[in-house]
Short mmCIF file of C-alpha atoms in Angstrom, two decimals:
data_model
loop_
_atom_site.label_atom_id
_atom_site.label_comp_id
_atom_site.label_asym_id
_atom_site.label_seq_id
_atom_site.Cartn_x
_atom_site.Cartn_y
_atom_site.Cartn_z
CA UNK A 1123 -5.25 18.44 14.07
CA UNK A 1124 -6.36 20.02 10.82
CA UNK A 1125 -4.05 19.94 7.81
CA UNK A 1126 -3.97 22.71 5.21
CA UNK A 1127 -4.57 21.69 1.59
CA UNK A 1128 -1.33 21.16 -0.32
CA UNK A 1129 -1.14 22.47 -3.91
CA UNK A 1130 0.41 19.24 -5.27
CA UNK A 1131 -0.82 16.39 -3.06
CA UNK A 1132 -3.81 14.87 -1.32
CA UNK A 1133 -3.32 12.55 1.63
CA UNK A 1134 -4.61 8.96 1.54
CA UNK A 1135 -3.48 7.35 4.80
CA UNK A 1136 0.31 7.01 4.60
CA UNK A 1137 0.24 7.74 0.88
CA UNK A 1138 0.34 10.96 -1.08
CA UNK A 1139 -1.81 11.32 -4.21
CA UNK A 1140 -0.89 13.50 -7.19
CA UNK A 1141 -2.82 13.84 -10.46
CA UNK A 1142 -1.26 14.20 -13.92
CA UNK A 1143 -2.70 14.71 -17.37
CA UNK A 1144 -1.43 12.85 -20.45
CA UNK A 1145 -2.36 13.03 -24.12
CA UNK A 1146 -4.10 10.02 -25.72
CA UNK A 1147 -0.97 9.10 -27.69
CA UNK A 1148 1.12 9.25 -24.51
CA UNK A 1149 -1.30 6.84 -22.81
CA UNK A 1150 -1.11 4.45 -25.77
CA UNK A 1151 2.63 4.68 -26.49
CA UNK A 1152 3.95 5.41 -23.00
CA UNK A 1153 6.00 8.40 -21.87
CA UNK A 1154 8.16 9.81 -19.08
CA UNK A 1155 6.63 12.48 -16.81
CA UNK A 1156 8.19 14.52 -14.01
CA UNK A 1157 6.11 14.55 -10.84
CA UNK A 1158 6.66 16.38 -7.56
CA UNK A 1159 7.61 14.56 -4.37
CA UNK A 1160 8.34 15.89 -0.89
CA UNK A 1161 12.07 15.73 -1.73
CA UNK A 1162 11.79 17.29 -5.20
CA UNK A 1163 10.64 16.18 -8.66
CA UNK A 1164 11.28 12.68 -10.01
CA UNK A 1165 10.74 11.20 -13.46
CA UNK A 1166 8.27 8.32 -13.69
CA UNK A 1167 7.41 6.00 -16.55
CA UNK A 1168 3.82 6.03 -17.81
CA UNK A 1169 3.71 2.56 -19.40
CA UNK A 1170 2.17 1.89 -22.82
CA UNK A 1171 -1.54 1.12 -22.55
CA UNK A 1172 -2.11 3.25 -19.45
CA UNK A 1173 -5.84 3.75 -18.86
CA UNK A 1174 -7.74 6.86 -17.79
CA UNK A 1175 -7.95 7.05 -13.97
CA UNK A 1176 -5.24 4.40 -13.58
CA UNK A 1177 -2.95 4.94 -10.59
CA UNK A 1178 0.80 4.51 -10.81
CA UNK A 1179 2.74 3.80 -7.62
CA UNK A 1180 6.08 5.35 -6.68
CA UNK A 1181 7.16 3.30 -3.67
CA UNK A 1182 8.55 5.03 -0.61
CA UNK A 1183 7.73 8.59 -1.71
CA UNK A 1184 4.73 9.14 0.57
CA UNK A 1185 4.48 10.29 4.17
CA UNK A 1186 7.05 9.20 6.77
CA UNK A 1187 5.70 6.59 9.20
CA UNK A 1188 6.74 5.34 12.60
CA UNK A 1189 9.55 2.84 12.41
CA UNK A 1190 11.25 4.65 9.53
CA UNK A 1191 9.00 3.39 6.75
CA UNK A 1192 7.24 5.63 4.25
CA UNK A 1193 4.01 5.48 2.35
CA UNK A 1194 3.88 5.65 -1.43
CA UNK A 1195 3.17 8.38 -3.96
CA UNK A 1196 0.11 7.40 -5.99
CA UNK A 1197 -0.02 9.16 -9.35
CA UNK A 1198 -3.51 9.30 -10.86
CA UNK A 1199 -3.50 9.50 -14.65
CA UNK A 1200 -6.12 11.48 -16.51
CA UNK A 1201 -6.15 11.11 -20.31
CA UNK A 1202 -6.97 14.51 -21.79
CA UNK A 1203 -8.47 14.67 -25.29
CA UNK A 1204 -7.81 17.77 -27.41
CA UNK A 1205 -10.84 20.06 -27.62
CA UNK A 1206 -9.77 21.34 -31.02
CA UNK A 1207 -7.67 19.75 -33.76
CA UNK A 1208 -6.31 21.17 -36.98
CA UNK A 1209 -7.00 19.62 -40.38
CA UNK A 1210 -3.86 17.49 -40.36
CA UNK A 1211 -4.56 16.15 -36.85
CA UNK A 1212 -8.17 15.40 -37.77
CA UNK A 1213 -6.96 13.43 -40.79
CA UNK A 1214 -4.65 11.37 -38.56
CA UNK A 1215 -7.48 10.63 -36.08
CA UNK A 1216 -9.75 9.59 -38.99
CA UNK A 1217 -7.03 7.30 -40.36
CA UNK A 1218 -6.61 5.74 -36.90
CA UNK A 1219 -10.38 5.23 -36.63
CA UNK A 1220 -10.43 3.41 -39.99
CA UNK A 1221 -7.45 1.17 -39.26
CA UNK A 1222 -7.96 0.37 -35.57
CA UNK A 1223 -9.85 -2.75 -34.52
CA UNK A 1224 -10.24 -1.39 -30.97
CA UNK A 1225 -13.84 -1.05 -29.80
CA UNK A 1226 -14.31 0.14 -26.19
CA UNK A 1227 -17.98 -0.92 -26.27
CA UNK A 1228 -17.44 -4.56 -27.21
#
């Protein structure tokens, strides 16, 4: 049996995988995002401190299995950085760079 590619999901065993993009500030501060499921969209919480390529799990929203159980929906998070910023945004990023003690290379 060959399955056609779905526009919203990839299959990983009993689980469905969906990818979302979030802004850097959404990854740091957290946000709510609507994601598709087989039954229609649901709102999920992207917790503060979410990392690039982190997977969030929505239990029971994957593929139906024998015995009445279901797999999960795995939501892959991709942090997207703006390609262009205006002067005000650049100033805010520079202020953050000066004040933050975070160093990803330490």
